[in-house]
Short mmCIF file of C-alpha atoms in Angstrom, two decimals:
data_model
loop_
_atom_site.label_atom_id
_atom_site.label_comp_id
_atom_site.label_asym_id
_atom_site.label_seq_id
_atom_site.Cartn_x
_atom_site.Cartn_y
_atom_site.Cartn_z
CA MET Y 961 3.94 5.00 -44.34
CA SER Y 962 1.47 6.82 -46.54
CA ILE Y 963 2.29 8.92 -49.61
CA THR Y 964 1.35 12.53 -50.35
CA LEU Y 965 -0.43 13.50 -53.57
CA LYS Y 966 2.58 15.50 -54.67
CA GLU Y 967 4.71 12.34 -54.38
CA ALA Y 968 2.11 10.20 -56.08
CA LEU Y 969 2.08 12.43 -59.16
CA GLN Y 970 5.77 11.52 -59.72
CA LEU Y 971 4.93 7.79 -60.04
CA PRO Y 972 5.22 6.62 -63.72
CA ASP Y 973 1.81 4.99 -63.81
CA ILE Y 974 0.08 7.97 -62.30
CA GLN Y 975 1.38 10.66 -64.63
CA GLN Y 976 -1.33 9.93 -67.18
CA ILE Y 977 -4.10 11.26 -64.92
CA LYS Y 978 -4.75 14.97 -64.96
CA LEU Y 979 -5.04 17.29 -62.01
CA VAL Y 980 -7.87 19.65 -62.91
CA GLY Y 981 -8.60 21.36 -59.51
CA GLY Y 982 -7.65 21.69 -55.90
CA HIS Y 983 -3.98 22.38 -56.53
CA GLY Y 984 -3.60 23.74 -52.95
CA GLY Y 985 -4.25 20.34 -51.44
CA LEU Y 986 -1.31 18.44 -52.93
CA HIS Y 987 0.19 18.07 -49.42
CA ARG Y 988 -2.66 15.80 -48.44
CA ILE Y 989 -1.70 12.19 -47.45
CA ILE Y 990 -3.14 9.12 -49.27
CA LYS Y 991 -3.97 6.50 -46.64
CA TRP Y 992 -5.89 4.20 -48.93
CA VAL Y 993 -7.49 3.90 -52.34
CA THR Y 994 -11.33 3.35 -52.60
CA ILE Y 995 -13.30 2.64 -55.79
CA VAL Y 996 -17.05 3.49 -55.59
CA GLU Y 997 -19.34 3.11 -58.60
CA ILE Y 998 -22.39 4.64 -57.05
CA ILE Y 999 -21.88 7.17 -54.25
CA GLU Y 1000 -25.08 7.02 -52.15
CA ASP Y 1001 -23.71 7.80 -48.65
CA VAL Y 1002 -20.50 9.93 -48.44
CA THR Y 1003 -20.33 9.51 -44.68
CA ARG Y 1004 -19.04 5.98 -45.20
CA LEU Y 1005 -15.85 7.42 -46.72
CA GLN Y 1006 -12.84 7.76 -44.40
CA GLU Y 1007 -10.40 10.49 -43.87
CA GLY Y 1008 -7.30 10.19 -46.18
CA GLU Y 1009 -8.99 7.96 -48.80
CA PHE Y 1010 -8.27 8.50 -52.47
CA LEU Y 1011 -11.74 8.08 -54.05
CA ILE Y 1012 -12.06 6.81 -57.60
CA THR Y 1013 -15.53 6.94 -59.20
CA THR Y 1014 -17.15 6.92 -62.66
CA GLY Y 1015 -19.54 9.66 -61.70
CA TYR Y 1016 -22.61 7.40 -62.11
CA GLY Y 1017 -25.73 9.16 -60.93
CA LEU Y 1018 -24.20 12.62 -61.31
CA ASP Y 1019 -25.78 13.33 -64.67
CA THR Y 1020 -28.32 15.86 -63.27
CA GLU Y 1021 -27.68 19.28 -61.72
CA ALA Y 1022 -29.63 18.28 -58.59
CA ASN Y 1023 -27.33 15.28 -57.97
CA ARG Y 1024 -24.20 17.28 -58.65
CA LYS Y 1025 -25.16 20.04 -56.16
CA ASP Y 1026 -22.74 20.23 -53.20
CA PHE Y 1027 -21.14 16.93 -54.29
CA ILE Y 1028 -17.47 18.18 -53.83
CA ALA Y 1029 -18.42 20.04 -50.65
CA ARG Y 1030 -19.80 16.85 -49.09
CA LEU Y 1031 -16.64 14.97 -50.07
CA ALA Y 1032 -14.41 17.71 -48.70
CA ARG Y 1033 -16.15 17.41 -45.32
CA GLN Y 1034 -15.04 13.79 -45.09
CA ASN Y 1035 -11.39 14.96 -45.37
CA LEU Y 1036 -10.58 12.76 -48.33
CA SER Y 1037 -7.11 12.98 -49.81
CA ALA Y 1038 -8.46 13.41 -53.36
CA VAL Y 1039 -11.22 12.62 -55.83
CA ALA Y 1040 -10.56 11.03 -59.23
CA ILE Y 1041 -13.35 10.77 -61.78
CA HIS Y 1042 -13.07 8.31 -64.63
CA THR Y 1043 -14.57 10.20 -67.62
CA GLY Y 1044 -16.04 8.87 -70.84
CA PHE Y 1045 -18.55 6.46 -69.41
CA TYR Y 1046 -21.23 8.34 -67.38
CA MET Y 1047 -19.64 11.72 -67.43
CA LYS Y 1048 -17.99 12.98 -70.58
CA GLN Y 1049 -16.06 15.69 -68.83
CA ILE Y 1050 -15.73 17.04 -65.31
CA PRO Y 1051 -18.29 19.79 -64.74
CA PRO Y 1052 -16.86 23.31 -64.17
CA GLU Y 1053 -18.68 23.61 -60.84
CA PHE Y 1054 -16.76 20.54 -59.65
CA ILE Y 1055 -13.52 22.21 -60.48
CA ALA Y 1056 -14.52 25.51 -58.87
CA ALA Y 1057 -15.54 23.72 -55.64
CA ALA Y 1058 -12.37 21.67 -55.61
CA ASN Y 1059 -10.31 24.90 -55.78
CA ALA Y 1060 -12.43 26.44 -53.08
CA TYR Y 1061 -11.88 23.53 -50.68
CA ASP Y 1062 -8.31 22.70 -51.77
CA LEU Y 1063 -9.51 19.19 -52.47
CA PRO Y 1064 -7.38 17.79 -55.34
CA LEU Y 1065 -9.62 16.67 -58.23
CA PHE Y 1066 -8.23 14.38 -60.91
CA GLU Y 1067 -9.54 13.22 -64.29
CA ILE Y 1068 -8.82 9.61 -65.28
CA PRO Y 1069 -8.98 9.26 -69.12
CA ARG Y 1070 -11.26 6.56 -70.56
CA HIS Y 1071 -8.41 4.53 -72.07
CA MET Y 1072 -6.80 4.07 -68.58
CA ASN Y 1073 -7.98 1.27 -66.28
CA PHE Y 1074 -8.77 1.69 -62.63
CA SER Y 1075 -6.26 -1.06 -61.78
CA GLU Y 1076 -3.33 0.94 -63.11
CA VAL Y 1077 -3.99 3.68 -60.59
CA THR Y 1078 -4.83 1.43 -57.66
CA LYS Y 1079 -1.80 -0.82 -58.21
CA ALA Y 1080 0.58 2.09 -58.43
CA LEU Y 1081 -0.76 3.82 -55.32
CA LEU Y 1082 -1.44 0.79 -53.17
CA GLY Y 1083 1.83 -0.86 -54.07
CA HIS Y 1084 3.67 2.23 -53.00
CA ILE Y 1085 1.66 2.56 -49.76
CA VAL Y 1086 2.20 -1.11 -48.80
CA ASN Y 1087 5.89 -0.96 -49.53
CA ARG Y 1088 6.28 2.17 -47.42
CA GLN Y 1089 4.23 0.60 -44.57
CA LEU Y 1090 6.50 -2.43 -44.57
CA GLN Y 1091 9.56 -0.31 -44.51
CA LEU Y 1092 8.03 1.80 -41.73
CA MET Y 1093 7.27 -1.35 -39.70
CA GLN Y 1094 10.86 -2.52 -39.98
CA ASP Y 1095 12.26 0.89 -39.09
CA THR Y 1096 10.03 1.37 -36.06
CA GLN Y 1097 10.80 -2.15 -34.84
CA GLN Y 1098 14.46 -1.38 -35.00
CA ILE Y 1099 14.04 1.86 -33.13
CA HIS Y 1100 11.83 0.08 -30.54
CA ARG Y 1101 14.54 -2.50 -29.92
CA GLU Y 1102 17.11 0.26 -29.52
CA LEU Y 1103 14.99 2.17 -27.00
CA THR Y 1104 13.97 -0.95 -25.14
CA LEU Y 1105 17.62 -1.97 -24.72
CA LEU Y 1106 18.35 1.37 -23.12
CA ALA Y 1107 15.57 0.73 -20.65
CA LEU Y 1108 16.60 -2.84 -19.92
CA ASN Y 1109 20.18 -1.66 -19.24
CA ASN Y 1110 18.94 0.92 -16.75
CA LYS Y 1111 20.25 3.90 -18.67
CA GLY Y 1112 17.52 6.18 -17.48
CA LEU Y 1113 15.53 8.93 -19.24
CA ALA Y 1114 18.48 11.04 -20.48
CA PRO Y 1115 19.73 8.52 -23.13
CA LEU Y 1116 16.11 7.92 -24.19
CA ALA Y 1117 15.69 11.67 -24.79
CA HIS Y 1118 19.02 11.91 -26.74
CA THR Y 1119 18.30 8.78 -28.86
CA LEU Y 1120 14.77 10.00 -29.69
CA ALA Y 1121 16.12 13.45 -30.57
CA ALA Y 1122 18.68 11.86 -32.97
CA HIS Y 1123 16.07 9.83 -34.79
CA LEU Y 1124 13.61 12.65 -35.06
CA GLN Y 1125 16.23 15.31 -35.68
CA ALA Y 1126 14.35 17.41 -33.16
CA ASP Y 1127 14.65 18.83 -29.64
CA VAL Y 1128 13.09 16.47 -27.09
CA GLU Y 1129 12.20 17.29 -23.49
CA VAL Y 1130 10.73 14.98 -20.77
CA TYR Y 1131 8.34 16.39 -18.19
CA ASP Y 1132 6.49 14.70 -15.34
CA ALA Y 1133 2.74 14.85 -14.83
CA ASN Y 1134 3.02 18.16 -12.93
CA GLY Y 1135 4.91 19.98 -15.69
CA LYS Y 1136 8.32 19.58 -14.03
CA TRP Y 1137 11.24 19.24 -16.46
CA LEU Y 1138 13.13 15.94 -15.98
CA GLU Y 1139 15.47 15.45 -18.89
CA GLY Y 1140 16.20 16.86 -22.36
CA SER Y 1141 18.20 16.29 -25.48
CA GLY Y 1142 20.38 19.32 -24.62
CA GLN Y 1143 19.86 20.86 -28.04
CA THR Y 1144 16.97 23.23 -27.30
CA THR Y 1145 17.73 26.74 -26.18
CA GLU Y 1146 14.32 27.36 -24.79
CA ALA Y 1147 12.17 24.48 -23.44
CA ILE Y 1148 8.44 24.91 -22.91
CA SER Y 1149 7.72 26.25 -19.40
CA PRO Y 1150 5.77 24.23 -16.89
CA ALA Y 1151 2.99 26.82 -16.96
CA GLU Y 1152 2.65 26.53 -20.69
CA LEU Y 1153 2.70 22.78 -20.47
CA VAL Y 1154 -0.07 22.61 -17.86
CA GLU Y 1155 -2.09 25.13 -19.89
CA ALA Y 1156 -1.65 22.96 -23.02
CA LEU Y 1157 -2.79 19.87 -21.15
CA GLY Y 1158 -5.94 21.48 -19.99
CA PRO Y 1159 -8.02 20.30 -17.01
CA LYS Y 1160 -7.60 16.65 -17.89
CA LYS Y 1161 -4.48 14.63 -18.73
CA THR Y 1162 -5.64 12.31 -21.48
CA SER Y 1163 -3.91 9.72 -23.57
CA SER Y 1164 -4.17 11.87 -26.66
CA SER Y 1165 -1.30 13.86 -28.27
CA ILE Y 1166 -1.56 17.58 -28.34
CA LEU Y 1167 -0.34 19.40 -31.42
CA LEU Y 1168 0.90 22.85 -30.41
CA ALA Y 1169 2.07 23.80 -33.96
CA GLU Y 1170 2.82 21.87 -37.18
CA ASN Y 1171 6.37 21.25 -35.83
CA GLU Y 1172 5.64 21.22 -32.13
CA TRP Y 1173 4.03 18.43 -30.19
CA LEU Y 1174 3.20 17.09 -26.71
CA HIS Y 1175 2.76 13.34 -26.37
CA PRO Y 1176 1.66 11.63 -23.15
CA ILE Y 1177 3.74 9.12 -21.21
CA ALA Y 1178 1.04 6.90 -19.69
CA THR Y 1179 -0.39 3.45 -19.15
CA ASP Y 1180 -3.97 2.46 -19.16
CA ARG Y 1181 -4.24 3.34 -15.46
CA GLU Y 1182 -1.70 6.03 -14.79
CA HIS Y 1183 -0.34 9.17 -16.32
CA TYR Y 1184 3.38 9.85 -15.68
CA GLY Y 1185 4.27 12.86 -17.88
CA PHE Y 1186 4.77 14.17 -21.40
CA LEU Y 1187 7.25 14.28 -24.18
CA TYR Y 1188 7.77 17.63 -25.77
CA ILE Y 1189 9.09 17.53 -29.36
CA LYS Y 1190 10.09 20.54 -31.47
CA LYS Y 1191 11.39 20.11 -35.04
CA ARG Y 1192 12.48 22.65 -37.59
CA ALA Y 1193 10.25 20.83 -40.21
CA PRO Y 1194 6.60 19.68 -39.88
CA LEU Y 1195 6.10 16.39 -38.06
CA THR Y 1196 5.71 13.29 -40.19
CA GLU Y 1197 3.77 10.05 -39.77
CA MET Y 1198 7.04 8.30 -39.14
CA ASP Y 1199 7.80 10.81 -36.34
CA ARG Y 1200 4.49 10.05 -34.69
CA LEU Y 1201 5.08 6.30 -34.73
CA ILE Y 1202 8.58 6.70 -33.24
CA VAL Y 1203 7.30 8.92 -30.50
CA GLU Y 1204 4.58 6.44 -29.62
CA GLN Y 1205 7.27 3.77 -29.28
CA ALA Y 1206 9.37 6.07 -27.18
CA SER Y 1207 6.53 7.07 -24.90
CA MET Y 1208 5.93 3.39 -23.99
CA VAL Y 1209 9.59 2.87 -23.19
CA CYS Y 1210 9.59 6.09 -21.02
CA ALA Y 1211 6.55 4.73 -19.24
CA ILE Y 1212 8.61 1.66 -18.37
CA GLU Y 1213 11.27 4.00 -16.86
CA PHE Y 1214 8.61 5.75 -14.78
CA LEU Y 1215 7.27 2.39 -13.63
CA LYS Y 1216 10.74 1.25 -12.60
CA GLN Y 1217 11.36 4.50 -10.66
CA LYS Y 1218 7.91 4.07 -9.02
CA ALA Y 1219 8.89 0.55 -7.93
CA VAL Y 1220 12.14 1.91 -6.50
CA ASP Y 1221 10.33 4.75 -4.65
CA GLU Y 1222 7.76 2.36 -3.21
CA ALA Y 1223 10.50 -0.01 -2.00
CA LEU Y 1224 12.25 2.94 -0.38
CA LEU Y 1225 9.01 3.99 1.26
CA ARG Y 1226 8.50 0.55 2.68
CA LEU Y 1227 11.95 0.72 4.19
CA GLN Y 1228 11.07 4.11 5.65
CA GLU Y 1229 7.89 2.75 7.12
CA ASN Y 1230 9.81 -0.12 8.67
CA VAL Y 1231 12.18 2.30 10.38
CA LEU Y 1232 9.31 4.51 11.58
CA ASP Y 1233 7.48 1.42 12.72
CA GLU Y 1234 10.56 0.57 14.85
CA LEU Y 1235 10.58 4.08 16.32
CA LEU Y 1236 6.87 4.22 17.02
CA GLU Y 1237 6.08 0.73 18.20
CA SER Y 1238 9.21 -0.55 19.90
CA ARG Y 1239 9.37 0.02 23.64
CA GLU Y 1240 13.06 -0.91 24.15
CA GLN Y 1241 14.75 0.95 21.40
CA ASP Y 1242 18.37 0.33 20.41
CA GLU Y 1243 19.15 3.94 19.40
CA THR Y 1244 22.48 2.98 17.82
CA LYS Y 1245 20.85 0.26 15.65
CA LEU Y 1246 18.06 2.70 14.60
CA GLN Y 1247 20.45 5.48 13.78
CA LYS Y 1248 22.49 3.19 11.53
CA LEU Y 1249 19.38 1.89 9.80
CA ALA Y 1250 18.08 5.38 9.25
CA GLN Y 1251 21.44 6.61 7.96
CA ARG Y 1252 21.39 3.86 5.30
CA LEU Y 1253 18.28 5.55 3.97
CA GLY Y 1254 19.90 8.97 4.06
CA TYR Y 1255 18.34 10.09 7.38
CA ARG Y 1256 20.09 11.51 10.40
CA LEU Y 1257 17.69 11.39 13.38
CA GLU Y 1258 19.47 14.07 15.29
CA GLY Y 1259 18.75 17.60 16.66
CA THR Y 1260 15.23 18.96 16.89
CA MET Y 1261 12.45 16.84 15.44
CA ALA Y 1262 8.68 17.01 15.08
CA VAL Y 1263 5.83 14.70 14.05
CA MET Y 1264 2.82 15.35 11.84
CA GLN Y 1265 -0.29 13.17 11.85
CA LEU Y 1266 -2.56 13.47 8.79
CA ALA Y 1267 -6.07 12.26 8.06
CA SER Y 1268 -8.79 13.01 5.55
CA PRO Y 1269 -12.63 12.52 5.42
CA SER Y 1270 -12.26 12.09 1.65
CA THR Y 1271 -12.85 8.66 0.20
CA GLU Y 1272 -9.86 9.33 -2.10
CA SER Y 1273 -6.46 8.22 -0.80
CA ILE Y 1274 -4.37 11.21 0.17
CA ARG Y 1275 -1.09 9.16 0.17
CA PRO Y 1276 -0.08 10.15 -3.48
CA PHE Y 1277 -0.48 13.82 -2.67
CA ILE Y 1278 1.54 13.55 0.56
CA GLN Y 1279 4.27 11.57 -1.18
CA ARG Y 1280 4.46 14.24 -3.85
CA TRP Y 1281 5.01 16.89 -1.16
CA VAL Y 1282 7.54 14.78 0.68
CA GLN Y 1283 9.60 14.38 -2.54
CA LYS Y 1284 9.77 18.12 -2.97
CA GLN Y 1285 11.26 18.77 0.44
CA ASN Y 1286 14.92 19.73 0.70
CA LYS Y 1287 15.40 17.44 3.72
CA PRO Y 1288 14.53 13.80 4.37
CA VAL Y 1289 11.11 13.04 5.74
CA LEU Y 1290 10.10 9.67 7.15
CA MET Y 1291 6.56 8.61 6.22
CA ARG Y 1292 4.27 5.86 7.29
CA GLU Y 1293 0.63 5.09 6.51
CA LYS Y 1294 -1.32 3.01 8.94
CA GLN Y 1295 -5.10 2.47 8.93
CA LYS Y 1296 -6.61 5.93 8.28
CA THR Y 1297 -3.63 8.13 9.15
CA ILE Y 1298 -0.24 9.06 7.73
CA THR Y 1299 2.57 9.84 10.08
CA LEU Y 1300 5.52 12.12 9.01
CA LEU Y 1301 8.69 12.54 10.99
CA MET Y 1302 11.05 15.34 10.09
CA THR Y 1303 14.02 17.29 11.48
CA ILE Y 1304 13.66 21.05 11.98
CA GLN Y 1305 15.92 23.95 12.62
CA GLN Y 1306 13.45 25.98 14.68
CA GLU Y 1307 10.08 25.48 16.27
CA LYS Y 1308 8.04 27.51 13.75
CA GLU Y 1309 9.45 25.42 10.89
CA ILE Y 1310 7.07 22.59 11.53
CA ILE Y 1311 4.09 25.03 11.30
CA ARG Y 1312 5.40 26.39 8.01
CA ALA Y 1313 5.86 22.86 6.68
CA ALA Y 1314 2.31 21.91 7.58
CA GLN Y 1315 0.96 25.09 5.95
CA SER Y 1316 2.96 24.26 2.85
CA LEU Y 1317 1.50 20.75 2.79
CA GLN Y 1318 -2.03 22.13 3.07
CA GLN Y 1319 -1.35 24.56 0.22
CA GLU Y 1320 0.00 21.76 -1.93
CA THR Y 1321 -3.09 19.59 -1.48
CA LEU Y 1322 -5.46 22.44 -2.40
CA SER Y 1323 -4.52 21.73 -6.04
CA PHE Y 1324 -5.83 18.18 -5.72
CA LEU Y 1325 -8.32 18.05 -2.81
CA PRO Y 1326 -11.24 20.33 -1.92
CA PRO Y 1327 -10.94 22.61 1.12
CA GLY Y 1328 -11.48 20.74 4.41
CA ALA Y 1329 -10.21 17.43 2.93
CA LEU Y 1330 -7.03 17.34 5.04
CA TYR Y 1331 -6.53 17.60 8.85
CA ILE Y 1332 -3.11 17.89 10.40
CA GLY Y 1333 -2.12 17.33 14.05
CA LEU Y 1334 1.31 18.45 15.18
CA SER Y 1335 3.55 17.30 18.01
CA GLU Y 1336 5.70 19.56 20.15
CA PRO Y 1337 9.28 20.01 18.95
CA PHE Y 1338 11.53 17.38 20.72
CA HIS Y 1339 15.01 15.89 20.90
CA GLY Y 1340 16.02 12.19 21.05
CA LEU Y 1341 14.65 8.95 19.59
CA SER Y 1342 13.21 7.92 22.88
CA GLN Y 1343 10.56 10.77 22.60
CA ILE Y 1344 9.32 9.93 19.10
CA ALA Y 1345 6.61 7.43 20.17
CA ASP Y 1346 5.18 9.88 22.84
CA GLN Y 1347 5.25 12.83 20.52
CA ALA Y 1348 3.58 10.90 17.72
CA ARG Y 1349 0.83 10.07 20.23
CA LEU Y 1350 0.46 13.81 21.04
CA ALA Y 1351 0.28 14.62 17.33
CA ARG Y 1352 -2.44 11.99 16.98
CA LEU Y 1353 -4.44 13.51 19.81
CA ALA Y 1354 -4.02 16.97 18.24
CA LEU Y 1355 -5.34 15.49 14.98
CA GLN Y 1356 -8.34 14.03 16.79
CA VAL Y 1357 -9.12 17.49 18.29
CA ALA Y 1358 -8.58 19.19 14.89
CA ILE Y 1359 -11.28 16.98 13.36
CA ALA Y 1360 -13.58 17.46 16.31
CA ALA Y 1361 -13.22 21.27 16.29
CA GLY Y 1362 -13.11 21.61 12.49
CA GLU Y 1363 -9.56 23.01 12.54
CA PRO Y 1364 -7.52 22.02 9.50
CA LEU Y 1365 -4.25 22.45 11.40
CA LEU Y 1366 -3.67 22.13 15.17
CA SER Y 1367 -0.67 21.58 17.29
CA TYR Y 1368 -0.86 19.76 20.65
CA ASP Y 1369 -0.15 22.86 22.72
CA LYS Y 1370 -3.26 24.51 21.32
CA ILE Y 1371 -5.87 21.84 22.24
CA GLY Y 1372 -7.06 23.80 25.27
CA ALA Y 1373 -10.06 22.46 27.09
CA TYR Y 1374 -9.95 19.19 25.12
CA ALA Y 1375 -6.94 18.04 27.16
CA PRO Y 1376 -8.89 16.62 30.17
CA LEU Y 1377 -11.29 14.88 27.81
CA LEU Y 1378 -8.41 13.22 26.01
CA GLN Y 1379 -6.94 12.21 29.37
CA MET Y 1380 -10.29 10.57 30.25
CA GLN Y 1381 -10.36 8.81 26.94
CA GLU Y 1382 -6.79 7.52 27.33
CA ALA Y 1383 -7.63 6.29 30.82
CA GLY Y 1384 -10.34 4.15 29.36
CA ILE Y 1385 -13.23 6.26 30.59
CA SER Y 1386 -15.97 6.39 27.97
CA LEU Y 1387 -16.87 9.90 26.82
CA GLU Y 1388 -20.38 8.71 26.18
CA GLN Y 1389 -20.96 9.12 30.01
CA LEU Y 1390 -20.56 12.87 29.48
CA TYR Y 1391 -22.73 13.51 26.47
CA ARG Y 1392 -25.39 10.77 26.21
CA PRO Y 1393 -27.55 11.85 29.22
CA LEU Y 1394 -27.70 15.45 27.78
CA LEU Y 1395 -27.54 15.02 23.99
CA ASP Y 1396 -29.21 11.71 23.22
CA PRO Y 1397 -32.71 13.34 22.99
CA LEU Y 1398 -31.39 15.85 20.53
CA ILE Y 1399 -29.42 13.29 18.53
CA GLU Y 1400 -32.42 10.94 18.21
CA TYR Y 1401 -34.71 13.81 17.25
CA ASP Y 1402 -32.26 15.01 14.54
CA GLN Y 1403 -31.91 11.53 13.14
CA LYS Y 1404 -35.68 10.95 13.09
CA HIS Y 1405 -36.69 14.32 11.62
CA GLY Y 1406 -33.66 15.36 9.66
CA SER Y 1407 -33.35 18.50 11.83
CA SER Y 1408 -30.17 20.18 13.17
CA LEU Y 1409 -30.74 20.78 16.88
CA ILE Y 1410 -27.18 19.61 17.79
CA ASP Y 1411 -25.68 22.00 15.27
CA THR Y 1412 -27.87 24.80 16.44
CA LEU Y 1413 -26.90 24.29 20.08
CA GLU Y 1414 -23.22 24.16 19.15
CA CYS Y 1415 -23.40 27.42 17.15
CA TYR Y 1416 -25.38 29.05 19.97
CA LEU Y 1417 -22.63 28.19 22.48
CA GLN Y 1418 -19.88 29.21 20.18
CA ASN Y 1419 -21.53 32.64 19.84
CA ASN Y 1420 -21.74 33.06 23.65
CA SER Y 1421 -25.53 32.67 23.63
CA ASN Y 1422 -25.97 35.71 21.43
CA ILE Y 1423 -29.31 35.34 19.53
CA LYS Y 1424 -28.46 37.81 16.79
CA ASN Y 1425 -24.99 36.45 16.00
CA THR Y 1426 -26.16 32.83 16.15
CA ALA Y 1427 -29.04 33.48 13.76
CA ALA Y 1428 -26.72 35.22 11.31
CA ALA Y 1429 -24.21 32.34 11.53
CA LEU Y 1430 -26.96 29.82 10.79
CA PHE Y 1431 -28.60 31.94 8.10
CA ILE Y 1432 -32.01 31.68 9.79
CA HIS Y 1433 -34.47 34.19 11.28
CA ARG Y 1434 -34.19 35.01 15.00
CA HIS Y 1435 -37.76 33.60 15.56
CA THR Y 1436 -36.71 30.33 13.98
CA LEU Y 1437 -33.64 30.20 16.25
CA LYS Y 1438 -35.77 30.90 19.35
CA TYR Y 1439 -38.18 28.05 18.40
CA ARG Y 1440 -35.19 25.65 18.04
CA LEU Y 1441 -33.76 26.78 21.43
CA GLU Y 1442 -37.10 26.14 23.00
CA GLN Y 1443 -37.10 22.61 21.53
CA ILE Y 1444 -33.62 22.02 22.87
CA ALA Y 1445 -34.62 23.22 26.37
CA GLU Y 1446 -37.69 21.05 26.27
CA LYS Y 1447 -35.94 17.86 25.12
CA THR Y 1448 -32.95 18.22 27.41
CA GLY Y 1449 -34.92 19.46 30.40
CA LYS Y 1450 -32.34 22.18 30.92
CA GLU Y 1451 -32.67 25.97 31.25
CA LEU Y 1452 -30.43 27.52 28.62
CA GLN Y 1453 -30.14 30.79 30.49
CA ASN Y 1454 -28.27 29.02 33.31
CA ALA Y 1455 -24.46 29.49 33.09
CA HIS Y 1456 -23.77 26.11 34.79
CA VAL Y 1457 -26.10 24.34 32.29
CA LEU Y 1458 -24.37 26.02 29.36
CA THR Y 1459 -21.03 24.80 30.64
CA GLN Y 1460 -22.40 21.28 30.94
CA LEU Y 1461 -23.77 21.37 27.44
CA HIS Y 1462 -20.57 22.80 25.97
CA LEU Y 1463 -18.51 20.04 27.67
CA ALA Y 1464 -21.03 17.41 26.43
CA LEU Y 1465 -20.77 18.72 22.86
CA MET Y 1466 -16.96 18.70 23.01
CA ALA Y 1467 -17.01 15.08 24.26
CA TYR Y 1468 -19.47 14.11 21.52
CA ARG Y 1469 -17.38 15.68 18.71
CA LEU Y 1470 -14.17 14.20 20.12
CA ASP Y 1471 -15.65 10.77 20.48
CA HIS Y 1472 -16.78 10.78 16.82
CA ALA Y 1473 -13.54 12.29 15.65
CA ALA Y 1474 -11.78 9.33 17.20
CA LEU Y 1475 -13.59 7.12 14.68
CA SER Y 1476 -11.82 8.99 11.90
CA VAL Y 1477 -8.27 8.47 13.17
CA LEU Y 1478 -8.30 5.15 15.11
#
């Protein structure tokens, strides 16, 4: 541990040096002692260094100009000038500047050797650092034993609070309070915590006040939460080292809990695999297996199928939402989709749950980064596989139609196309003869004839509304429609042709949406 200047002045060997300026900075900490005969580049000096110099080269007014100011900018702990060699006395402007910057300025008399000062200061610093190392090792052993004995976060918070003589609270990465020392009357609110963290959760501590501190609980790859510490006195260097040790042990607790959660999730996925994949289901066996995990597969149930066009995995966000639910939710991830099975009290509850999930992910994912397909509400384990299939079809239509949330009973005209697809009939037969010329032209020229045609049909062939929706002039739209008519060989004023084109576009979108969820 380092020593403050105020403490250093009490050392017997240091009492001979004289403090001539910068009395307001005696709280500064001495981290090391540096002796420099000729000061050519002050930027090489480090924060907290106690600088000793003879003042060589400071014999002219030009060389002395801004000397103390430049040293103050390096955040030194103090400056000591050995007078009697190159500088008979400390110039008044040095003293005035030292007072202005609260940078302690000492005079070392000629009869006193440098070594007397350095031995006294460095000996004290090294002894304190050795004691500090021993103390922190002991505390680390104590905290590590708590983690190894599976005591959880609560004893860690209490033990840390006792060593720091402070209030200690543990929060997760979202600002949710987890544990506390029980001494504080008013813990920091999640809103204040998130605001203090800022847009990025870094590995750096955040000093809220001289006695109030946030320290991250993190590994090199993952951020788990924060320790919030509040003392009645200012935080010391020893406090910081203890908190660093505690944060590492807390990270171990989070890692252990993560491993437990992942093991539980694998068990959930195994149960859901049995429900979704097994053709001959032993309902009694499945009920018993589910009940061991805290699930009762009874009453009304519903299935969600989730997918995202984002390259970032949505699984962590979905897991976070699942953990916040007041009821058990079975979850499985397979290929590009996530399946959720949950019990509901009424039919609209599954809609509200899906909307809640969408709202949750808005904090982490951009709009349009999550699509949800919903099954119909159902009863009985024997229906789970079929209803999961319907939710998957609804998801496919949601992606094709650009609808973030869609239940199977709302898929409308897509139903016969899905039936064709499930029967093994290729949808390409419906759209390739009509749309291939447009698709090839768009790919070759970077144009948007397919999108233009789709928008035109969605706006019931209304030129004005279509142009407005595409943000183009009506003449531009008419030119594109002429190209579409020419390349497809179809008259766009014919109602039968428009129906054909609309069906072809639906088949095209649905066929490509299947690539996202299969």
